[in-house]
CSV table of C-alpha atoms and ligand atoms in Angstrom, one decimal:
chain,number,residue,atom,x,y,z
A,110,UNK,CA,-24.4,-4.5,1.8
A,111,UNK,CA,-24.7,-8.4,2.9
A,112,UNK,CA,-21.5,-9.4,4.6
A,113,UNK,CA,-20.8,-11.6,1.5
A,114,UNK,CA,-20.0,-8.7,-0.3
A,115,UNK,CA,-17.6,-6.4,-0.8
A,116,UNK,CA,-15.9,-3.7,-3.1
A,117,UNK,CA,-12.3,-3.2,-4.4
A,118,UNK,CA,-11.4,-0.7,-6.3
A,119,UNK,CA,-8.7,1.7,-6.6
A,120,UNK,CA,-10.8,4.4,-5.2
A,121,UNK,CA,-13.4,2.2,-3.0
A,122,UNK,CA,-12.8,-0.5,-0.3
A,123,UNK,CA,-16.1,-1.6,1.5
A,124,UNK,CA,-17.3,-4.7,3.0
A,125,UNK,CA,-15.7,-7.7,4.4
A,126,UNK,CA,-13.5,-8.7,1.9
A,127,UNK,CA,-12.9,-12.5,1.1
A,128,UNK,CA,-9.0,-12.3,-0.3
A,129,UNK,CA,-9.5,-15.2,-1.9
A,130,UNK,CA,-12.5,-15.0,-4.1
A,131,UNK,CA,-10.6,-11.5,-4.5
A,132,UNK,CA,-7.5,-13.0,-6.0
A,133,UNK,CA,-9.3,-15.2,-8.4
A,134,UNK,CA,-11.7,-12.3,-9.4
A,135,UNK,CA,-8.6,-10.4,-10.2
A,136,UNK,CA,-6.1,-13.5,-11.6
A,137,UNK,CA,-3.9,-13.2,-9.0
A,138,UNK,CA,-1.5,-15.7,-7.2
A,139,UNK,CA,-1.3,-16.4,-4.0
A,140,UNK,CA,2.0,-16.3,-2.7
A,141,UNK,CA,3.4,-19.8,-1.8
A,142,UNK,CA,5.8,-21.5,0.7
A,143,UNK,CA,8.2,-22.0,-2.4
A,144,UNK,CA,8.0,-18.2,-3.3
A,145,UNK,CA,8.8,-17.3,0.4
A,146,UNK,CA,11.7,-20.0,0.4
A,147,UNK,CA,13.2,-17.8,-2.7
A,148,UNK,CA,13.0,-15.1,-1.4
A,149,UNK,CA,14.4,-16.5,2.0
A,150,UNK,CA,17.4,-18.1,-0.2
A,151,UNK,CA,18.4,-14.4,-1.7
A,152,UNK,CA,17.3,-12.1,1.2
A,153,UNK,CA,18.3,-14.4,4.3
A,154,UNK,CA,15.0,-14.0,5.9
A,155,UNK,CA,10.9,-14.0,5.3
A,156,UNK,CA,9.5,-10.5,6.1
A,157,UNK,CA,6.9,-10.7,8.8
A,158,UNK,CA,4.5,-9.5,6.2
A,159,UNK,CA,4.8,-12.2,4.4
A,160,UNK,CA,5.0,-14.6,7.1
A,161,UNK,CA,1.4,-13.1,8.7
A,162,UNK,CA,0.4,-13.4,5.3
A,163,UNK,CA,0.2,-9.7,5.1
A,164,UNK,CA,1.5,-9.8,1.5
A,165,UNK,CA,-0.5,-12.7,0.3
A,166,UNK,CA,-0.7,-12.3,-3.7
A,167,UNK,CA,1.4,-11.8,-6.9
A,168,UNK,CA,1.9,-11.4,-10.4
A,169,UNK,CA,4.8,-13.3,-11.9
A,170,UNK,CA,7.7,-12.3,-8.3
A,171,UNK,CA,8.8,-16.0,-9.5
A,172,UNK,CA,10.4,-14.0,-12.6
A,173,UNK,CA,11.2,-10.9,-10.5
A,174,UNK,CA,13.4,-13.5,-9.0
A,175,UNK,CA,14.7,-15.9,-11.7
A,176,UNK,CA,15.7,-12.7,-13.6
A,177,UNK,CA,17.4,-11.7,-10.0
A,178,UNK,CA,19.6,-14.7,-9.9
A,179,UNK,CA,20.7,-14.5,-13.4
A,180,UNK,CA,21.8,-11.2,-12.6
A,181,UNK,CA,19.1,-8.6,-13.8
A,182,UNK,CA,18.2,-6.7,-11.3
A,183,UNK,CA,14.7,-4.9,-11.1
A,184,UNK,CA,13.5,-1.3,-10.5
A,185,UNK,CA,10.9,-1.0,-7.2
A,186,UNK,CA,7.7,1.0,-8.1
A,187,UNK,CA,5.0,2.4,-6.0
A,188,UNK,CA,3.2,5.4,-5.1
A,189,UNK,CA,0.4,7.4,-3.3
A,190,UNK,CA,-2.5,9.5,-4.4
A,191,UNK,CA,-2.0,12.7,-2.0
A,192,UNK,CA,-5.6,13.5,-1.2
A,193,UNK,CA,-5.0,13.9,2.5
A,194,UNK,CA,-2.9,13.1,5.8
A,195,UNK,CA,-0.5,9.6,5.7
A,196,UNK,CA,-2.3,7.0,8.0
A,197,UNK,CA,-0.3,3.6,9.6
A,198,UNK,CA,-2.3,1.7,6.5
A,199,UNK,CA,-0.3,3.2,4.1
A,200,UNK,CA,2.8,2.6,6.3
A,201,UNK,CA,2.7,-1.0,5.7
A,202,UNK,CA,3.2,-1.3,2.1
A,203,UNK,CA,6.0,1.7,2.4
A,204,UNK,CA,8.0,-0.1,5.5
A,205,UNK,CA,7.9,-3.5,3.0
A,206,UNK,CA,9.1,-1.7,0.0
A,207,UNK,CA,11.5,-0.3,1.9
A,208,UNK,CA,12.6,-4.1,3.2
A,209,UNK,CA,12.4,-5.0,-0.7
A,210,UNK,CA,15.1,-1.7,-1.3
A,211,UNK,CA,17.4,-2.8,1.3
A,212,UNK,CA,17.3,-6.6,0.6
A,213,UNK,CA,17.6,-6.5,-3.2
A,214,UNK,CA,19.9,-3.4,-3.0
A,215,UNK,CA,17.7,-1.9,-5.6
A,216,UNK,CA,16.3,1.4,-7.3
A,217,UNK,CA,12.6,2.7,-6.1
A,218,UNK,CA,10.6,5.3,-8.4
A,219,UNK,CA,7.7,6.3,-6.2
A,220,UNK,CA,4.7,8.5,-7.9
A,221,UNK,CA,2.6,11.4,-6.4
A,222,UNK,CA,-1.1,11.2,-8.7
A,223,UNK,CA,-1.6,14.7,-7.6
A,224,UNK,CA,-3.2,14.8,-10.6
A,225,UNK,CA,-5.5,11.9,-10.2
A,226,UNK,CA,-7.0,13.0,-6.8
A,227,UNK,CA,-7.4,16.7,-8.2
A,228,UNK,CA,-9.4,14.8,-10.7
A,229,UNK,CA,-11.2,12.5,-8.6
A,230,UNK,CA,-12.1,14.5,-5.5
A,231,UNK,CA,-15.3,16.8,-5.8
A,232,UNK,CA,-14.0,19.4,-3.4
A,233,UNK,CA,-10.2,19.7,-4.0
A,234,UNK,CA,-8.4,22.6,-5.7
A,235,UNK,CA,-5.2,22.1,-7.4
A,236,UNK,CA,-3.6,23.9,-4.1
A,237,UNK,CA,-5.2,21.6,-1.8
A,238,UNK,CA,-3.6,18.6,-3.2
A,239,UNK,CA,-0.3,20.2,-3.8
A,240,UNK,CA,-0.2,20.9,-0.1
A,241,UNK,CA,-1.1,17.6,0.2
A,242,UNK,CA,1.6,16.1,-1.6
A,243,UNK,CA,4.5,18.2,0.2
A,244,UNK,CA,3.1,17.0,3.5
A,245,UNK,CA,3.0,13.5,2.1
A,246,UNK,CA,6.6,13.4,0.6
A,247,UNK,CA,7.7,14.1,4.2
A,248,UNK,CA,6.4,10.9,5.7
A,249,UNK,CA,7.5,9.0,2.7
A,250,UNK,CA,11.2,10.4,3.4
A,251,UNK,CA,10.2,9.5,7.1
A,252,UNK,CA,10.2,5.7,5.6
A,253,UNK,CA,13.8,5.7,5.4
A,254,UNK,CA,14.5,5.0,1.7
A,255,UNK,CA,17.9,5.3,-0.1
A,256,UNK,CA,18.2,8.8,-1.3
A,257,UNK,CA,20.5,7.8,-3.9
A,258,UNK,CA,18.4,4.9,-5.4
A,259,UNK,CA,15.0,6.3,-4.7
A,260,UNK,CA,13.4,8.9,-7.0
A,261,UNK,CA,9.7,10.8,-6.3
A,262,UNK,CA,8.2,11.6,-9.7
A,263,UNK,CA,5.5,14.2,-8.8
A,264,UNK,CA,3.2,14.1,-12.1
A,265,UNK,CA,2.0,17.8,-12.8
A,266,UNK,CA,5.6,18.3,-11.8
A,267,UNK,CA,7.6,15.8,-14.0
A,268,UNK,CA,5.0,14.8,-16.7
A,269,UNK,CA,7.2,15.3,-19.2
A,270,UNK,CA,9.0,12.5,-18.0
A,271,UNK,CA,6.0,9.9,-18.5
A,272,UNK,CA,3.7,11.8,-21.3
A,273,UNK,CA,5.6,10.3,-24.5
A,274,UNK,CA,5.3,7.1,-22.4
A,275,UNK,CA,2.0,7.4,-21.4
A,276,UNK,CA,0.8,8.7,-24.8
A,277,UNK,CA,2.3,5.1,-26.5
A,278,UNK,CA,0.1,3.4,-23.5
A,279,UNK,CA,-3.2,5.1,-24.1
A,280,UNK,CA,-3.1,4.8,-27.8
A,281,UNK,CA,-3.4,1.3,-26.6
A,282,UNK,CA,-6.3,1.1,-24.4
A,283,UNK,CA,-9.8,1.4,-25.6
A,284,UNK,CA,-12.7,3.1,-23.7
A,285,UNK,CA,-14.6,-0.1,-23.3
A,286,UNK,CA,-11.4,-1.6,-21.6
A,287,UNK,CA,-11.0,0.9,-19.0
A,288,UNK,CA,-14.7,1.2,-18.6
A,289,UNK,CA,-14.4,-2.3,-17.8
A,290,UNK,CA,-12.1,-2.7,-15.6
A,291,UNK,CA,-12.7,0.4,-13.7
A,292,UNK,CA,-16.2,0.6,-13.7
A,293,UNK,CA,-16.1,4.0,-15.3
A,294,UNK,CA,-19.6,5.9,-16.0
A,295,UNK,CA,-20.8,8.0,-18.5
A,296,UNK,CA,-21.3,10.6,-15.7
A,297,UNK,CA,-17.2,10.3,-15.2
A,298,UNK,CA,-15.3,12.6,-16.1
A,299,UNK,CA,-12.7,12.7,-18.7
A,300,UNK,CA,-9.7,13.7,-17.2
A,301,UNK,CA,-10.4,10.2,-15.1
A,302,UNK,CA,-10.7,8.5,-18.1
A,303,UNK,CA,-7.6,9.2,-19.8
A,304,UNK,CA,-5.7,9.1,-16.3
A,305,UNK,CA,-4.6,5.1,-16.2
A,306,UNK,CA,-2.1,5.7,-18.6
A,307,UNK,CA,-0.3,8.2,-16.1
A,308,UNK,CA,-0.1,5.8,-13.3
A,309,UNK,CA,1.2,3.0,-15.8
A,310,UNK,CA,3.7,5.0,-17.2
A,311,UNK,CA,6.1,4.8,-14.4
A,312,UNK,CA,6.0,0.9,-15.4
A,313,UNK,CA,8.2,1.1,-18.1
A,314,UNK,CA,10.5,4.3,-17.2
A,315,UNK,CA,13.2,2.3,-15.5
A,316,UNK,CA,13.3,0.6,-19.1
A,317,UNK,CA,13.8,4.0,-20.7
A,318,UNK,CA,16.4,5.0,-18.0
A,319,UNK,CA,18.3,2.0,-18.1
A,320,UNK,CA,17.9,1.9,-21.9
A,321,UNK,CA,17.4,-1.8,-21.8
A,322,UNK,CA,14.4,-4.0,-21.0
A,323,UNK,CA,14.3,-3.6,-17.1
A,324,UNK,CA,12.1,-5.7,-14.7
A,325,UNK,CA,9.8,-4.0,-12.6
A,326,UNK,CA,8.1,-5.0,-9.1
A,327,UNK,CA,5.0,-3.1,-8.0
A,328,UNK,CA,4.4,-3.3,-3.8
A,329,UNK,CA,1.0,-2.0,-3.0
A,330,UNK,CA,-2.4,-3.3,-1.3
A,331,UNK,CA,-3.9,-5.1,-4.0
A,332,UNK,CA,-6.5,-2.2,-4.5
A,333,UNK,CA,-4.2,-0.4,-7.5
A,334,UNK,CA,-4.3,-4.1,-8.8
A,335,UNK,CA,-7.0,-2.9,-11.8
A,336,UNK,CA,-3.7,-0.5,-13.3
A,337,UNK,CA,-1.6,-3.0,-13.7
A,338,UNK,CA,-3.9,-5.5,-15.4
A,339,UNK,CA,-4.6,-2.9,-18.2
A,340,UNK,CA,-0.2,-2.3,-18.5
A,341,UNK,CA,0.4,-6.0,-18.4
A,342,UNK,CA,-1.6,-6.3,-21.4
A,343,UNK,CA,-0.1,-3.7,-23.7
A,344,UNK,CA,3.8,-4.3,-22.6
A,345,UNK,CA,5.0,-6.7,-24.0
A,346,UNK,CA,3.4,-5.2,-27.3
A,347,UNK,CA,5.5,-1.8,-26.4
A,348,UNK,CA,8.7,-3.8,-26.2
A,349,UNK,CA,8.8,-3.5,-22.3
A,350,UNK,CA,8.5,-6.6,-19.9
A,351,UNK,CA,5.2,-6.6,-18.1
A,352,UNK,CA,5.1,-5.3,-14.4
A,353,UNK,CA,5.4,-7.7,-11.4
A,354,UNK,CA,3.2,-7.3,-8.3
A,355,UNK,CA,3.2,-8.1,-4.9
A,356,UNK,CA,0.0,-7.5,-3.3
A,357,UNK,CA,-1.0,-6.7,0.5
A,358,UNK,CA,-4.3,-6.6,2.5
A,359,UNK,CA,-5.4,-3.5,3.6
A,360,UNK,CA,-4.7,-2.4,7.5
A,361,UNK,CA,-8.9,-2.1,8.5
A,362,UNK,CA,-10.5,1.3,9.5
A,363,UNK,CA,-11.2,1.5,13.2
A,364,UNK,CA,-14.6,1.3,12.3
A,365,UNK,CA,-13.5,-2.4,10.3
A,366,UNK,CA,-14.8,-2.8,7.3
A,367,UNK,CA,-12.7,-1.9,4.4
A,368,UNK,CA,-10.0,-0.4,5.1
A,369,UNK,CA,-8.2,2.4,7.2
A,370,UNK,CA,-9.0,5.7,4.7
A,371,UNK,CA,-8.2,9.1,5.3
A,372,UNK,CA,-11.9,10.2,4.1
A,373,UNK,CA,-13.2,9.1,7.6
A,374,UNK,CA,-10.6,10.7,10.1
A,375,UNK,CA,-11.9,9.6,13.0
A,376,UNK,CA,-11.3,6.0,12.4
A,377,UNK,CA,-7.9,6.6,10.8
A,378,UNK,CA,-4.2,6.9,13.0
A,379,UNK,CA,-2.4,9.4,11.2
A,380,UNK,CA,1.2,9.8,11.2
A,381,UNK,CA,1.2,13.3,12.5
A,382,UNK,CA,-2.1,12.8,15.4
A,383,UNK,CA,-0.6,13.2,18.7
A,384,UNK,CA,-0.8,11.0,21.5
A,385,UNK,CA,-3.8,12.7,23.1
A,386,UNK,CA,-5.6,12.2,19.4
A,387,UNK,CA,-4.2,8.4,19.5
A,388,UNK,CA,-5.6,7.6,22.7
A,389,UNK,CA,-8.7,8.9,21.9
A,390,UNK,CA,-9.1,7.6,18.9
A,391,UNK,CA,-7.8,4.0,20.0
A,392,UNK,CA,-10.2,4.0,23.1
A,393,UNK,CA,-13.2,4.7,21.3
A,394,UNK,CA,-12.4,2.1,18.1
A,395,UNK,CA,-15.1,-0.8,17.5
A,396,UNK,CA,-13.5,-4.2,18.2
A,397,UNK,CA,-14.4,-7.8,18.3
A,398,UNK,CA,-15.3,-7.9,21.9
A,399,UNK,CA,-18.7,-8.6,24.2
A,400,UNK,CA,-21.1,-5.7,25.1
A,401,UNK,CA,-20.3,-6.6,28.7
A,402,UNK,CA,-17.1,-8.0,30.6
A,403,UNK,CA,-19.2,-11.2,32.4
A,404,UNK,CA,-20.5,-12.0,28.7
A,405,UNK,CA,-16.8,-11.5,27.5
A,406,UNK,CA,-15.3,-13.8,30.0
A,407,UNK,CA,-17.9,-16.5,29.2
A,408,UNK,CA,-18.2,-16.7,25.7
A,409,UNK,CA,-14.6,-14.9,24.5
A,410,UNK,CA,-14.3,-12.7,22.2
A,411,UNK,CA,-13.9,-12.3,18.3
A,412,UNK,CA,-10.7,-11.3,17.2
A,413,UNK,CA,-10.8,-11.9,13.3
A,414,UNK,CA,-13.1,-8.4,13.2
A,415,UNK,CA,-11.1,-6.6,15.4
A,416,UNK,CA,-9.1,-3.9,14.0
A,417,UNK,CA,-7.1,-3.8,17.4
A,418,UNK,CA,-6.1,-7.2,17.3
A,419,UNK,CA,-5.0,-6.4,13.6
A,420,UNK,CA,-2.8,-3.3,14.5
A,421,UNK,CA,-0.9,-5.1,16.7
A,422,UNK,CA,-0.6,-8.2,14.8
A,423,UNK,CA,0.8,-6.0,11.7
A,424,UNK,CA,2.9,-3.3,13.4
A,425,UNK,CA,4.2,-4.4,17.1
A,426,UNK,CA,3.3,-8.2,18.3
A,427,UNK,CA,5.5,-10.9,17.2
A,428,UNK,CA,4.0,-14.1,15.3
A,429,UNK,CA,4.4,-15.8,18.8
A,430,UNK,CA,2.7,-13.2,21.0
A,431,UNK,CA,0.0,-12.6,18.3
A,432,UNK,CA,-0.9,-15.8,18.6
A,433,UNK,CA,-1.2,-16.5,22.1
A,434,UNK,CA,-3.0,-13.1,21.9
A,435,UNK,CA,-5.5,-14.4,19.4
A,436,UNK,CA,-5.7,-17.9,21.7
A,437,UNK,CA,-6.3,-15.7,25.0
A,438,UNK,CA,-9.3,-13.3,23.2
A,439,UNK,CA,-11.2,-16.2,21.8
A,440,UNK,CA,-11.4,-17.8,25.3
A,441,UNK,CA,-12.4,-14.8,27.4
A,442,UNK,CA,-9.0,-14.6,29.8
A,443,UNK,CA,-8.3,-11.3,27.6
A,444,UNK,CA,-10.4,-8.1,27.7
A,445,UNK,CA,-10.8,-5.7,25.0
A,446,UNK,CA,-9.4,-2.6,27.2
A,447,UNK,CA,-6.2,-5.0,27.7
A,448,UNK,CA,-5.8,-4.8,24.4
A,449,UNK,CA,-6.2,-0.9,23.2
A,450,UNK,CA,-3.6,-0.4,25.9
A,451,UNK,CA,-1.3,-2.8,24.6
A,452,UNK,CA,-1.8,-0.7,21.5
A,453,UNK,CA,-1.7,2.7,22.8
A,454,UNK,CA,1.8,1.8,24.8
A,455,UNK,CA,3.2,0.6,21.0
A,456,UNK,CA,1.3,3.1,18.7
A,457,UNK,CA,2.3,6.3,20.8
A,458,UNK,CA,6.5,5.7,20.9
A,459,UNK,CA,6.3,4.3,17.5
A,460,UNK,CA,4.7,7.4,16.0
A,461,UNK,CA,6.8,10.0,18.2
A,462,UNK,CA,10.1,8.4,16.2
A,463,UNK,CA,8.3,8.6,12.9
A,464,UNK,CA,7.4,12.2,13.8
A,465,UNK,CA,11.2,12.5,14.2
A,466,UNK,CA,12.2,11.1,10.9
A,467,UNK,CA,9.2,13.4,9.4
A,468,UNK,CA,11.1,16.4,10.5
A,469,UNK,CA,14.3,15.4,9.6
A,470,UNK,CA,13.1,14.9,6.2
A,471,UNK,CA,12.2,18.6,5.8
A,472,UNK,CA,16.1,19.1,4.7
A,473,UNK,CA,16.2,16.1,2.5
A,474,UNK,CA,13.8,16.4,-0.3
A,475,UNK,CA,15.3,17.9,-3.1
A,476,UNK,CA,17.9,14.3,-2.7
A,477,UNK,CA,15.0,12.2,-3.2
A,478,UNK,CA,13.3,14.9,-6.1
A,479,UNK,CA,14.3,14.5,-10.4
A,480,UNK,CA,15.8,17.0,-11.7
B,764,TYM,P1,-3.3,5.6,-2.3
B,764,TYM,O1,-2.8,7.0,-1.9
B,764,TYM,O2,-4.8,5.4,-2.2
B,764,TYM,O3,-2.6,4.6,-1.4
B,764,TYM,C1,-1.1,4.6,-1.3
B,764,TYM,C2,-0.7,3.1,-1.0
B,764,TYM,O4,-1.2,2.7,0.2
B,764,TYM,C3,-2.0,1.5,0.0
B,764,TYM,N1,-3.1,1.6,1.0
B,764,TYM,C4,-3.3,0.8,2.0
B,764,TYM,N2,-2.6,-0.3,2.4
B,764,TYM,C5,-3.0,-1.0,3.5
B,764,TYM,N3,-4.1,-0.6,4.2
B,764,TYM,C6,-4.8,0.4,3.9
B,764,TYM,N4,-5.8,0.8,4.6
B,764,TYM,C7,-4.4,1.2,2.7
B,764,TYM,N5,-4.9,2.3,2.1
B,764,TYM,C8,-4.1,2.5,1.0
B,764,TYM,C9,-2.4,1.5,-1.5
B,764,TYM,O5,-2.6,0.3,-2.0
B,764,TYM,C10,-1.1,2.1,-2.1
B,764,TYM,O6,-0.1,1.2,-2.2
B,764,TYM,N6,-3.3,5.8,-7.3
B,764,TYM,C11,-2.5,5.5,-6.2
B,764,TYM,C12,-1.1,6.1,-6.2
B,764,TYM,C13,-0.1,5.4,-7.0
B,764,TYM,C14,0.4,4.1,-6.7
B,764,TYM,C15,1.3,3.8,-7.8
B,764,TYM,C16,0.1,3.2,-5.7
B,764,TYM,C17,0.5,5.8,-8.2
B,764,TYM,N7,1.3,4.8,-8.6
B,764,TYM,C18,2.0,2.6,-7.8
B,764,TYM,C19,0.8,1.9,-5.7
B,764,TYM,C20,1.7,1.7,-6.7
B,764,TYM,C21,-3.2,5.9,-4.9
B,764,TYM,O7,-4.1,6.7,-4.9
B,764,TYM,O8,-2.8,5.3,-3.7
């Protein structure tokens, strides 16, 4: 693969993506100063992640909001496919939701495709992935979303709260549509093939719980983006508005290229890796730097591919020290070792709290569970 190409799929991420071709190839919008100025207005401040550009892309937030000021508030969806350990990229999209709860004062459903990653993986029993997702609702809990306005829909679980739903949506969608949009192959099997409508269901349950046409925003990485294209076009058809998104990037791999996955441990953080693991893993990471420290010093460094660079930028460094940080690598006065420490001294108190929060959240699942 040339580096002019790349992949993005819900199940794939490779290459060095170009966001921008991306959001045109998917119909996106980027995310303007206005947008941020609304949201500004109603929350009294621009997340970080939108302000690094972190959450660069959307589908209709403008009427997320317009509907907000006229007094409609929206439901909060987004979920997780439990096919392994919780790594900090999936953090990112949680912590913002999480801003989004707080800020709008609003309700979250959050969905656990066990059923989609039994389907998917080659390897995985049923038990595997149910372990899985018990592990996973932990760290999700670790997040620190309202238990009273936050609801985890487990779907072999609580599918018979989304089948009539998702039975109305697939009746909807032709083969050739979902073949289309996610690249589906004869070889493919069924149960992957009929699963989109499980993951758009969820889109229009607020409606139903509400019992009135209710707005719903969908944070992710723009990776699930293919789902909701294939919703949006049946909604409005159902009688239910059509989903809102706000996308993000993806948090690289310490390898770099496409994004931090747990299928490749070794260049994942995970939420439960101890600080021996993290140091490890940290100290041994590719970044943008010189083979040698004179060539480093000379000709600076490159911190656009450098996943370290990114870490900190995301998780710890302020817009101002992220900058100055970018400023100092491209001209040689900072080393890559600098840098890995930096992100060892952040990554290793930040993850012994969330370790905290993930055992305090052993006694709190059946709040966050439906009935
Ligand atoms: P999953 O488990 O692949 O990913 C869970 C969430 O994390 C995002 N994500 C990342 N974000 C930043 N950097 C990364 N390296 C990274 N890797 C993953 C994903 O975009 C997602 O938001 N089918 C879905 C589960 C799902 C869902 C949803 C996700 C069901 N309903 C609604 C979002 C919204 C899945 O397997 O996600």
């Amino acid at each position: 693969m040339s580096s002019e190409e790349f992949t993005v799929t819900p199940w794939s991420v490779e290459g060095d993506i170009d966001y921008d071709k991306l959001m045109q190839k998917f119909g996106t919008e980027k995310i303007s100063p206005e947008l941020e100025a609304r949201i500004e207005k109603i929350t009294g401040e621009v997340h970080p992640m939108l302000k690094l550009g972190y959450f660069f892309s959307h589908r209709d937030l403008d009427k997320i909001l317009t509907e907000y000021e006229k007094g409609n508030k929206f439901y909060l969806y987004t979920g997780r496919g439990p096919s392994g350990k919780i790594h900090m990229g999936h953090l990112l999209p949680w912590i913002f939701t999480k801003y989004l709860q707080e800020k709008f004062d609003v309700n979250l459903i959050f969905q656990l495709t066990d059923d989609e990653k039994f389907l998917y993986s080659d390897g995985k029993t049923m038990d595997d992935v149910s372990k899985f997702t018990q592990e996973n609702i932990l760290d999700i809990i670790a997040i620190g979303f309202d238990p009273k306005k936050t609801k985890i829909l487990i779907d072999t679980k609580d599918i018979k709260r989304i089948y009539p739903i998702s039975l109305e949506i697939a009746k909807r969608i032709t083969y050739s549509t979902v073949k289309a949009v996610f690249g589906f192959e004869n070889s493919t099997n069924i149960g992957m093939i009929g699963f989109p409508p499980i993951q758009a269901a969820p889109c229009f349950l607020p409606s139903i719980i509400e019992g009135r046409p209710t707005p719903v925003l969908i944070p992710a990485a723009i990776d699930q983006d293919p789902y909701w294209r294939v919703t949006r076009d049946i909604a409005e058809k159902m009688g239910y508005p059509k989903p809102a998104q706000i996308h993000s990037k993806f948090l690289p791999g310490l390898g770099m290229q496409g994004k931090m996955s747990s299928s490749i441990p070794e260049t994942a953080i995970f939420t439960t890796d101890d600080d021996k693991t993290i140091d490890k893993k940290i100290s041994s990471t590719f970044t943008g730097g010189q083979p040698t420290v004179e060539l480093q010093r000379k000709l600076g460094a490159n911190f656009s591919i450098c996943p370290v660079f990114w870490y900190l930028r995301y998780f710890f460094d302020t817009e101002k020290e992220s900058d100055e940080r970018a400023r100092k690598c491209k001209s040689g006065q900072l080393l890559c070792g600098e840098c890995k420490g930096n992100l060892k001294d952040a990554t290793k108190p930040f993850l012994t709290e969330f370790k905290k929060q993930r055992e305090k959240a052993k006694d709190q699942v059946d709040k966050f569970m439906f009935d």
